[in-house]
Coordinates of C-alpha atoms and ligand atoms in Angstrom, one line a residue:
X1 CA -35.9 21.9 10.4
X2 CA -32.9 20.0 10.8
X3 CA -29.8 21.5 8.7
X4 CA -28.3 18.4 7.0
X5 CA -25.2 20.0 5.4
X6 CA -22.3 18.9 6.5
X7 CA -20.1 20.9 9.1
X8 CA -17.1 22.6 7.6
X9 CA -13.9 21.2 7.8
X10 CA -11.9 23.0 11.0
X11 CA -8.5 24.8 10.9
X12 CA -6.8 22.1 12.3
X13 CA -8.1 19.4 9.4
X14 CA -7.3 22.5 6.9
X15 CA -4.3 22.8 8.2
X16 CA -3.6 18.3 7.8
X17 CA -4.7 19.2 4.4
X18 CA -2.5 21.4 3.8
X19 CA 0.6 18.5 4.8
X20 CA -0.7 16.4 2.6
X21 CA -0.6 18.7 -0.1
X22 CA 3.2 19.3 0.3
X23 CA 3.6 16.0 0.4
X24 CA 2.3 15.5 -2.7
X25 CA 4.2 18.1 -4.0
X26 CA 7.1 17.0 -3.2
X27 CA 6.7 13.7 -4.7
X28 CA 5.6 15.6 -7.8
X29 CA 8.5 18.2 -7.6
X30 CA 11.2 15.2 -7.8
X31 CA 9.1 13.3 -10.6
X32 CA 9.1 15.8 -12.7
X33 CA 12.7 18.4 -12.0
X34 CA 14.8 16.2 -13.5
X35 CA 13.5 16.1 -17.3
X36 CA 14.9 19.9 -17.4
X37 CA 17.9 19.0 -15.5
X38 CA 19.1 16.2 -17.5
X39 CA 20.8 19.1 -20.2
X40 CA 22.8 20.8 -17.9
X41 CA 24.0 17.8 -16.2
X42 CA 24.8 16.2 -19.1
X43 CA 27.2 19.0 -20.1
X44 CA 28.7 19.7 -16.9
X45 CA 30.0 15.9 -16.6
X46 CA 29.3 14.1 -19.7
X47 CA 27.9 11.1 -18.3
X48 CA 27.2 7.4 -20.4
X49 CA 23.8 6.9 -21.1
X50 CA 24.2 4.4 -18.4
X51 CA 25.0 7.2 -15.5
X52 CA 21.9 9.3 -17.0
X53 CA 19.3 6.5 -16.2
X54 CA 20.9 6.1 -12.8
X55 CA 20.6 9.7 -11.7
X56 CA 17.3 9.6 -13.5
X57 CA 16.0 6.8 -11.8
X58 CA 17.7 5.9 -8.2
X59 CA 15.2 8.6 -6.8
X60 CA 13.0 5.5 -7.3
X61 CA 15.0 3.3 -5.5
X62 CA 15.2 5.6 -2.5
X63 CA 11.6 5.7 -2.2
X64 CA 10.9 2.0 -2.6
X65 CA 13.3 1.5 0.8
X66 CA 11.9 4.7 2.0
X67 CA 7.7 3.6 1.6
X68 CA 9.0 -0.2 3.0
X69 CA 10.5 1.4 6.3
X70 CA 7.5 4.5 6.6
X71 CA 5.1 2.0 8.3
X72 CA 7.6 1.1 11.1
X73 CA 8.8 4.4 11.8
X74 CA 5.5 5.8 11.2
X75 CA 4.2 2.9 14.2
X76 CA 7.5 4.0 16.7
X77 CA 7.9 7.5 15.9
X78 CA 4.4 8.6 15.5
X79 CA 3.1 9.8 12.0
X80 CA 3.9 13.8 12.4
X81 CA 7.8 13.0 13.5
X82 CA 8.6 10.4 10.9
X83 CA 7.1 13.4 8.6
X84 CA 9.7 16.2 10.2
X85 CA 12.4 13.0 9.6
X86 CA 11.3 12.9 6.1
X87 CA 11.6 16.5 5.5
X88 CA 15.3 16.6 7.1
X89 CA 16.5 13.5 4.8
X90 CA 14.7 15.3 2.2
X91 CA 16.8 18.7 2.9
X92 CA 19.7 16.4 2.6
X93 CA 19.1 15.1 -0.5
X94 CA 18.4 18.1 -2.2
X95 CA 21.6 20.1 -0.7
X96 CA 23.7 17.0 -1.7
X97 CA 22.1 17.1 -5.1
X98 CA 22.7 21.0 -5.5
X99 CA 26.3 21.3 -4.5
X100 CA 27.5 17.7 -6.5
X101 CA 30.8 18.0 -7.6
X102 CA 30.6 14.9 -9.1
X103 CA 28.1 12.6 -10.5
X104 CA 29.1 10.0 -7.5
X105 CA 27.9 12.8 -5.3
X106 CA 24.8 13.5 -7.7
X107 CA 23.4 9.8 -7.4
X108 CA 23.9 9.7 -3.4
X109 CA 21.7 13.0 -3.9
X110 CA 19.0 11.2 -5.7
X111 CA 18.8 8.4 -3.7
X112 CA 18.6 10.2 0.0
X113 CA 16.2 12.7 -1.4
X114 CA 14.1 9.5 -2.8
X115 CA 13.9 8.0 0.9
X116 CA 12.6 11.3 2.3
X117 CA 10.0 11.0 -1.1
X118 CA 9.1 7.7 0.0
X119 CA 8.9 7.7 3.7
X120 CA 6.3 11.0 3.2
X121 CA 4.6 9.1 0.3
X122 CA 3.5 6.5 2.9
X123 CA 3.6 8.8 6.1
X124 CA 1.4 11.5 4.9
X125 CA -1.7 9.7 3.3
X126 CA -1.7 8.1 6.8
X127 CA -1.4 11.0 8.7
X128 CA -4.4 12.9 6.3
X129 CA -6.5 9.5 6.1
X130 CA -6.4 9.2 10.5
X131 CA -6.9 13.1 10.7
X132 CA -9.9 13.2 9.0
X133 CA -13.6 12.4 9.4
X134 CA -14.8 9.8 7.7
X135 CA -17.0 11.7 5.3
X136 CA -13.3 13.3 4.3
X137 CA -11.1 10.8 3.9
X138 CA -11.7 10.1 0.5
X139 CA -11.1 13.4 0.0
X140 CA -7.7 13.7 1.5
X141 CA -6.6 10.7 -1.4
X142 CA -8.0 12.7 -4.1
X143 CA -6.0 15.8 -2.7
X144 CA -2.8 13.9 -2.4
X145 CA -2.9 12.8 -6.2
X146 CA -3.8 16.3 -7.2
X147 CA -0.6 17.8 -4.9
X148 CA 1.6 14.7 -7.3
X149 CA 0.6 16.1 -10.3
X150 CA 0.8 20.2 -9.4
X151 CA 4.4 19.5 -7.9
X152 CA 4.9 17.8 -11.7
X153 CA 3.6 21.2 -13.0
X154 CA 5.3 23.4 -10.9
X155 CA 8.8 21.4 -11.5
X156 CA 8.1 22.1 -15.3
X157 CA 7.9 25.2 -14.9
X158 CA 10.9 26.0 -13.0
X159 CA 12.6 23.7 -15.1
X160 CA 11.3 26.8 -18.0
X161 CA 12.6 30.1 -16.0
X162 CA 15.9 27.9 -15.5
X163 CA 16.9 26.0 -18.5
X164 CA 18.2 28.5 -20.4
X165 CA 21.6 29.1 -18.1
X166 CA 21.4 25.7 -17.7
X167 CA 20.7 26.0 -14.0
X168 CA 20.4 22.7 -13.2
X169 CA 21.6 22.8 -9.6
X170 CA 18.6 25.5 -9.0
X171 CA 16.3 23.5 -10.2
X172 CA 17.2 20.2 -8.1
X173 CA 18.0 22.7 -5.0
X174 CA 14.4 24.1 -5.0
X175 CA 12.9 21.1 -4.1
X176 CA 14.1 21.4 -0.5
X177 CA 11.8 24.4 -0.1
X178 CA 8.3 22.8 0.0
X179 CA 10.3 20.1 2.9
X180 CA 11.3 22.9 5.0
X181 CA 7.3 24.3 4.9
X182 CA 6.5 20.8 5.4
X183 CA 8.5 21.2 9.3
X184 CA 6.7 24.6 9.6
X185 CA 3.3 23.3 9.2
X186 CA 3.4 20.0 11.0
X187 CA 5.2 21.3 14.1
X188 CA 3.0 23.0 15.7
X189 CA 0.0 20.2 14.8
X190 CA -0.6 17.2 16.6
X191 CA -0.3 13.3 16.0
X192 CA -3.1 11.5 14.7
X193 CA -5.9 10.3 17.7
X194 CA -4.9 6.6 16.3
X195 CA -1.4 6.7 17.2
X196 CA -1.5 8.5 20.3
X197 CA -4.1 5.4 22.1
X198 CA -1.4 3.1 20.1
X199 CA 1.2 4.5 22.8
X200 CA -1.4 4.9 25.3
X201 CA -1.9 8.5 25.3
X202 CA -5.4 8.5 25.7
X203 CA -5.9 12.5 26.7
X204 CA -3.7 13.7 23.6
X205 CA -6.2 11.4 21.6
X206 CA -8.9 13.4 22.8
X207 CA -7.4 16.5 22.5
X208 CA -6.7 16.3 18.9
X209 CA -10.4 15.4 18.5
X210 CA -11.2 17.9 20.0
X211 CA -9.2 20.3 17.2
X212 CA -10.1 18.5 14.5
X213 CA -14.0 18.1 15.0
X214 CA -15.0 20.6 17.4
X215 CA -18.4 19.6 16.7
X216 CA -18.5 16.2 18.0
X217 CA -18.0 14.8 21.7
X218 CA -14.5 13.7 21.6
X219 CA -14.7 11.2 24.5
X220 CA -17.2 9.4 22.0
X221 CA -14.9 9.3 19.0
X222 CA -12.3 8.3 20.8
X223 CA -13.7 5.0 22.4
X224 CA -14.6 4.2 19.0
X225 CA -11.4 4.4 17.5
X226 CA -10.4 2.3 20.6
X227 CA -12.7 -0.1 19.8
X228 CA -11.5 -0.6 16.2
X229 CA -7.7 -0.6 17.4
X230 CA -8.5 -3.6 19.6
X231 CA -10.3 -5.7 17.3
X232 CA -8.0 -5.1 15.0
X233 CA -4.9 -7.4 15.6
X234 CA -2.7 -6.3 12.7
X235 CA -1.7 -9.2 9.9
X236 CA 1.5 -10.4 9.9
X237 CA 3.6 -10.5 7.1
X238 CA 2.7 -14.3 6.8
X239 CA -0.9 -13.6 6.8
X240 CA -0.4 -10.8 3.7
X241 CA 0.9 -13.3 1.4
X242 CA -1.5 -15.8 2.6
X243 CA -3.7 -17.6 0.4
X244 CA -7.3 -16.1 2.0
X245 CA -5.7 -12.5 0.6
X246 CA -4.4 -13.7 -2.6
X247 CA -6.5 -12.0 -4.8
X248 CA -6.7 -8.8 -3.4
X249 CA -3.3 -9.1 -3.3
X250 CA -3.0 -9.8 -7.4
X251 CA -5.1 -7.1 -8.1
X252 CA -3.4 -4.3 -6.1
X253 CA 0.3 -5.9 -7.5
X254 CA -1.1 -6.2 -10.9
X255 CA -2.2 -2.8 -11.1
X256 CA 0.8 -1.8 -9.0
X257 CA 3.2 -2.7 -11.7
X258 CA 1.0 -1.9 -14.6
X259 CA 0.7 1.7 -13.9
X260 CA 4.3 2.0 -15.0
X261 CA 4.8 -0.3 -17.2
X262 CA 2.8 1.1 -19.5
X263 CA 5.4 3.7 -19.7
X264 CA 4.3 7.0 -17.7
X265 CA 7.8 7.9 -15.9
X266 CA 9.5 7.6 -19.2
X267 CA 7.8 10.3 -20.2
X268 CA 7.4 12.1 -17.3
X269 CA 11.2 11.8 -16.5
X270 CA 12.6 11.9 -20.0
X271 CA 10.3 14.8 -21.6
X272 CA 12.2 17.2 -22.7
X273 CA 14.8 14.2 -24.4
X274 CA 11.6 13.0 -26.2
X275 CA 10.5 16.2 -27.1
X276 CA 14.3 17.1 -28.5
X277 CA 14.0 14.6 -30.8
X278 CA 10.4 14.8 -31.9
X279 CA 12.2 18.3 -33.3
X280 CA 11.8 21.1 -30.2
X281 CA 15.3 22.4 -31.4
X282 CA 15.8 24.9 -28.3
X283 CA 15.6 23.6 -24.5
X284 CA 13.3 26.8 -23.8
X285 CA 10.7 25.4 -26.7
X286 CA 11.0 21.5 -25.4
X287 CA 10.5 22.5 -22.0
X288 CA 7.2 24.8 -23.0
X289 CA 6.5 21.7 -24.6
X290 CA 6.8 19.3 -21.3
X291 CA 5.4 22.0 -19.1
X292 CA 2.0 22.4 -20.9
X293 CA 1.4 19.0 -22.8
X294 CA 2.8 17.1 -20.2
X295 CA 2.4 19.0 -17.0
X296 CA -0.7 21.0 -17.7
X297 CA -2.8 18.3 -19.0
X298 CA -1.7 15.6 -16.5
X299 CA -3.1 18.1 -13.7
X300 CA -6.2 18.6 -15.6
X301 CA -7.4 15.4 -16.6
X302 CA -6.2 14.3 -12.7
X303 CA -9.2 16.9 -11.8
X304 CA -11.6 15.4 -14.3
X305 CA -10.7 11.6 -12.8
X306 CA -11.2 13.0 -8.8
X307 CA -14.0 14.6 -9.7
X308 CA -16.0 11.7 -11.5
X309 CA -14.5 8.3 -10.3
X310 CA -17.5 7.8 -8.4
X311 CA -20.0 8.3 -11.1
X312 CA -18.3 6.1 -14.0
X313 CA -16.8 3.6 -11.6
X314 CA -13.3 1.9 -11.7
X315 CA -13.3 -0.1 -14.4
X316 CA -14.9 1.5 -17.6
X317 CA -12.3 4.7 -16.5
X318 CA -9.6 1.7 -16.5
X319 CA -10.3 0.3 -20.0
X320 CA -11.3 3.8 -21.5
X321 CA -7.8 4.5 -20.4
X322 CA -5.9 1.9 -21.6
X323 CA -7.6 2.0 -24.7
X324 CA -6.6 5.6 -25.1
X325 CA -2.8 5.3 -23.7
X326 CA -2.5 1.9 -26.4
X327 CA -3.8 3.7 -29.2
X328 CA -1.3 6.9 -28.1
X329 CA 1.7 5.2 -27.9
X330 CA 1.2 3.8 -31.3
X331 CA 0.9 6.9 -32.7
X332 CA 4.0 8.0 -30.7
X333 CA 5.9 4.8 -32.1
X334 CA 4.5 5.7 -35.3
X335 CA 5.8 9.4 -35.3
X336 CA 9.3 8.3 -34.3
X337 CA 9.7 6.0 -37.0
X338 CA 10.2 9.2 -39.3
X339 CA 12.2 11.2 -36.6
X340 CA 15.4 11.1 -35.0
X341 CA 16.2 8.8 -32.2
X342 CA 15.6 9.9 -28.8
X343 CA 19.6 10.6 -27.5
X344 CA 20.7 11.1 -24.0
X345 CA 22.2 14.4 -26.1
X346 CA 19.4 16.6 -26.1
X347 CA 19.9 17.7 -29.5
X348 CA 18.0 18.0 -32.1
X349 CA 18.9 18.7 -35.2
X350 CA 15.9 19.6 -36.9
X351 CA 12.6 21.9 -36.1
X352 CA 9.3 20.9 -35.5
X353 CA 8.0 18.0 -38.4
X354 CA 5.1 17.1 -39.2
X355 CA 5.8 13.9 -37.7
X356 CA 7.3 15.9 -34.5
X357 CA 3.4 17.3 -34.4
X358 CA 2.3 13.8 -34.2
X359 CA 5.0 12.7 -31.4
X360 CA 3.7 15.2 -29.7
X361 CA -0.1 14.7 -30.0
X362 CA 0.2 11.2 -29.2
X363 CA 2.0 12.6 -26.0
X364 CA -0.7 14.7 -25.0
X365 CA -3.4 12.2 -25.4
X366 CA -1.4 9.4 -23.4
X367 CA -0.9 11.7 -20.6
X368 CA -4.8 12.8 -20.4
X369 CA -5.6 9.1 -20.8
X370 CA -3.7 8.2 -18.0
X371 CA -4.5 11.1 -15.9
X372 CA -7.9 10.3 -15.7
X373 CA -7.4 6.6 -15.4
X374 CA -4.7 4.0 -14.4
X375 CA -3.2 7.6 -12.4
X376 CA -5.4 7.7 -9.8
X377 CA -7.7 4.9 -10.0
X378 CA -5.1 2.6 -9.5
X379 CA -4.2 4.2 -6.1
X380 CA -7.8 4.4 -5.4
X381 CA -8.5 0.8 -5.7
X382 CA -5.2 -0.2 -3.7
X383 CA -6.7 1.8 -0.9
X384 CA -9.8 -0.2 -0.8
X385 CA -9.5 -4.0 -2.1
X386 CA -7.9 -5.1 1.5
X387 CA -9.5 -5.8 4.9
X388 CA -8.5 -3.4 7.0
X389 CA -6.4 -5.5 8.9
X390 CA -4.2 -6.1 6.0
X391 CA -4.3 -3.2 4.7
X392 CA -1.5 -1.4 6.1
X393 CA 1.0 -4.0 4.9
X394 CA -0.8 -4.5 1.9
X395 CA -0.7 -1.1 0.7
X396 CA 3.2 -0.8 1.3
X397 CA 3.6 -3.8 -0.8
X398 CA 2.1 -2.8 -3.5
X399 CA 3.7 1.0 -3.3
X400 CA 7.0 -0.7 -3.2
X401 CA 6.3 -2.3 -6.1
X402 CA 5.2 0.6 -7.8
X403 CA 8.1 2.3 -6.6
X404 CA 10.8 -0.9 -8.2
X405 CA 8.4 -0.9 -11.3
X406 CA 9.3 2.8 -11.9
X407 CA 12.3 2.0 -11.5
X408 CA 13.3 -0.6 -13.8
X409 CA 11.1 1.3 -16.4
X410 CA 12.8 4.7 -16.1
X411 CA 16.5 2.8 -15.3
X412 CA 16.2 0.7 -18.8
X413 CA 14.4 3.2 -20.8
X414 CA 17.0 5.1 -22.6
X415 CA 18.9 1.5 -23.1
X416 CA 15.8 0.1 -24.7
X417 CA 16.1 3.0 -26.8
X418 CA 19.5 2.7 -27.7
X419 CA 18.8 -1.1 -28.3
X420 CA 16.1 -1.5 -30.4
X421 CA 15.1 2.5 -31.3
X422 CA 12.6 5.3 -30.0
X423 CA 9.9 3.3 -31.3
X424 CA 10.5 -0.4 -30.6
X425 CA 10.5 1.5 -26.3
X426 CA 6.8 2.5 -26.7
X427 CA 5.8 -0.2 -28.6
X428 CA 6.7 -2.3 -25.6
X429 CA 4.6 0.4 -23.2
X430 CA 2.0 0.3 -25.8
X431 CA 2.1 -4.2 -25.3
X432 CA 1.8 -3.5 -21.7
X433 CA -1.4 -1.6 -22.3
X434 CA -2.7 -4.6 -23.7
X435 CA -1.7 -6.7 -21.0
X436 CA -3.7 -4.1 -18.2
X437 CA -6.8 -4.1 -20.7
X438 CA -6.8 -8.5 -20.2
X439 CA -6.0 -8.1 -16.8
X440 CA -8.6 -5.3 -15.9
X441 CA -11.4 -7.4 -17.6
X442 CA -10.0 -10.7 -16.1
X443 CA -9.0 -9.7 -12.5
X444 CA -10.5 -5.9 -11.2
X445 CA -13.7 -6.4 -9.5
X446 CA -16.0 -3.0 -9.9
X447 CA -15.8 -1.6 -6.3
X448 CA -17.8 1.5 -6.9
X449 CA -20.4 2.0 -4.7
X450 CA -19.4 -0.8 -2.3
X451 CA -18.8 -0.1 1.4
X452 CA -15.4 -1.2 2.5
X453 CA -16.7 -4.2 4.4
X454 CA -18.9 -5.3 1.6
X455 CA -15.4 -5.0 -0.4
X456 CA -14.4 -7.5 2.1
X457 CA -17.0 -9.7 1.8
X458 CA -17.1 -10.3 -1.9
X459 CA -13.8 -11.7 -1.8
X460 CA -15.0 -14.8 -0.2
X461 CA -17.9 -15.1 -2.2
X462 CA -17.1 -16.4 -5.4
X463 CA -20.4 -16.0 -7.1
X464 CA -20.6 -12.1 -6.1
X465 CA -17.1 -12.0 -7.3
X466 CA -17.4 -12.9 -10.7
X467 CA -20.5 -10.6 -10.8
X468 CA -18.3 -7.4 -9.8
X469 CA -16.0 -9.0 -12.4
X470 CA -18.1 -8.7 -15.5
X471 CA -19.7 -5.7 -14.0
X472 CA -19.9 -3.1 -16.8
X473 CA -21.4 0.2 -17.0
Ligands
BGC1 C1 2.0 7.5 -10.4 C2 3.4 8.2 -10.5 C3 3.3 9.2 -11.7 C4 2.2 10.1 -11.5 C5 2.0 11.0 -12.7 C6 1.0 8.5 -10.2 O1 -0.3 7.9 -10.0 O2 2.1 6.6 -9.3 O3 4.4 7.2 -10.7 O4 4.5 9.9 -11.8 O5 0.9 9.4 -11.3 O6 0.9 11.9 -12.5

């Protein structure tokens, strides 16, 4: 009888795995470090709310040059160097960051460490997705959006052991650990098989096969992945923005942008300022409070999402989402009607309310509607709407956008708060829910169960279109 399970995954694709991961956690780390370090940087130089949202935020900013430059140097470098690069810019960052003496020095910080975040956010997925077979590529996605939201956790959590000295420059310092185990593991790898018959090294290809699938005959694989190469002539820039890749394109933006306009890097960057005022009077208490209801059940409903996107399909997990995040955020709004205003201060001057308890329901029940939907979904369906000749390009746009989106959301957020109040902010996110509920029944064709190619195909189809359109479970 023939044994149909599949081989195991080798050493070597354990060991591309295991890059990935730290990728991810390091793009989780620096999402989710400087809620606890807000305090202790706020007394140290008394900064205007204006200077807060810049060192909050500019790590954004850094990553959205960072992810528009990874595809070049990823193409000239090779994947596993412009990884090592990211890790040394990421070192950088994080030393610039730990020893500021000045909040000048502070915001250079943020924004060198964000380019290293941005370059690996693009470099990595690449280097796991080439790396892999094809039976675990998918996998390698779902990994990488677990690793975001465990580096959120374990951010959280030092930000606990370290806020009570006020050890902010810990906190930010830390971060250059998981780069410098980055180096160590990718060294001694190899490139991916695609970018060494890019450069025309045909017998690294081969030997990297060889690593990674001991089981199959490498000379094989690698003439297939030749094949592909050549005919695939990469779009052009022109071609992207063409009208033939329009709607992809829309879709992919629109949930791009969406994803944080809705509000999730408010929260996840300003926790602990929105817990302070929802009445967690000490920092220890509002960072329990960020490290369980924000970081703990982001990373669990994540699991639920990876686990069952392919059972329930894109969009019911898209408008069960939505639904959940609008209806959160008006209970949030709600709560902070009766509460103080979220300061850049920190302090509170009241204990836990009743209305506090609400604030921080709602919080937990935005976070797990997220997590299980526009959080990784989104990313999953920006993978797979383009052809695969416009995909590369196509994905970077729409991370780039991401990448400004989060940044004008977590740049204006405390303004918005100072302008209208606490409540009028997430009553905006809460509109913006409303806007991805339209667009998700208007524009996101159902892609689940479809092969990339018949993906492909339905966008010139317009009947078969407007069937994955209306496509309900
Ligand atoms: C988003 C990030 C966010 C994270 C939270 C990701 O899907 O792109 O901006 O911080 O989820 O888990």
């Amino acid at each position: 009888m023939r044994d149909h399970t599949p081989p195991r995954p080798s050493r070597y694709v354990l060991a591309v795995g295991l890059v990935l991961l730290l990728c991810g956690l390091l793009f989780g780390y620096d999402q989710g470090v400087i809620s606890g370090a807000l305090g202790g940087i706020e007394k140290e130089f008394e900064p205007s709310t204006l200077v807060i949202e810049i060192i909050t935020s500019w790590v954004t900013l850094g990553a959205m040059v960072g992810a528009l430059v990874a595809g070049v140097l990823a193409d000239r470098l090779g994947r596993r160097f412009t990884l090592v690069l990211a890790s040394v810019i990421f070192v950088v960052g994080a030393l610039l960051e730990a020893l500021a003496p000045s909040t000048a020095v502070l915001t250079v910080g943020r924004l060198v460490l964000g380019a290293g975040v941005g370059i690996a956010s693009v470099a990595g997925p690449l280097y796991g997705a080439e790396n892999a077979a094809a039976r675990d590529r998918g996998r390698m996605v779902s990994l990488y959006q677990m690793a975001v939201t465990i580096g959120i956790f374990l951010a959280y959590w030092a930000d606990y052991l370290l806020i009570e000295d006020d050890r902010w420059r810990l906190m930010l310092g830390i971060s250059a650990v998981p780069a410098v185990l980055l180096v160590l593991v990718v060294l001694p790898l190899k490139d991916s098989a695609t970018w060494y018959l890019k450069v025309g090294r045909r017998a690294d290809a081969e030997a990297v096969v060889r690593r990674a699938e001991p089981d199959v005959d490498a000379a094989e694989r690698v003439a297939t992945i030749e094949a592909a190469l050549a005919s695939e002539q990469q779009a052009s820039w022109g071609e992207v923005f063409s009208r033939t890749w329009r709607r992809p394109l829309v879709v992919a933006g629109g949930l791009a942008v969406l994803q944080q306009l809705t509000g999730i890097n408010a929260i996840i960057y300003y926790a602990n300022t929105i817990f302070a005022a929802a009445g967690f009077d000490s920092p220890t208490q509002q960072s329990l409070a960020t490290l369980w209801a924000v970081g703990g059940v982001n990373v669990l409903a994540t699991l639920i999402a990876v686990l069952y996107v392919d059972r329930f399909g894109r969009k019911p997990l898209l408008t069960i989402g939505s639904w959940g995040m609008l209806l959160s955020l008006v209970l949030v709004a709600g709560a902070f009607f009766r509460l103080d205003e979220v300061t850049a201060s920190e302090q509170a001057s009241h204990g836990p309310t009743n209305a506090g308890i609400l604030a921080l329901v709602g919080t937990v029940t935005f976070i797990a509607s997220f997590a299980f939907s526009l959080g990784p979904i989104v990313w999953t369906v920006i993978n797979e709407v383009f052809p695969s000749h416009v995909r590369g390009k196509g994905v970077a746009a729409a991370t780039a956008l991401n990448w400004f989106a989060a940044w004008a959301v977590t740049q204006t957020f405390l303004s918005i708060v100072d302008l209208t109040s606490t409540s009028g902010a997430f009553l905006i996110f809460a509109f913006f829910c409303v806007v991805t509920l339209w667009f998700t029944r208007r524009y996101v064709p159902e892609t689940k169960g479809r092969t990339l190619e018949e993906v492909q195909q339905m966008w010139a189809d317009p009947d078969e279109l407007s069937r994955a359109i209306a496509a309900r479970d």
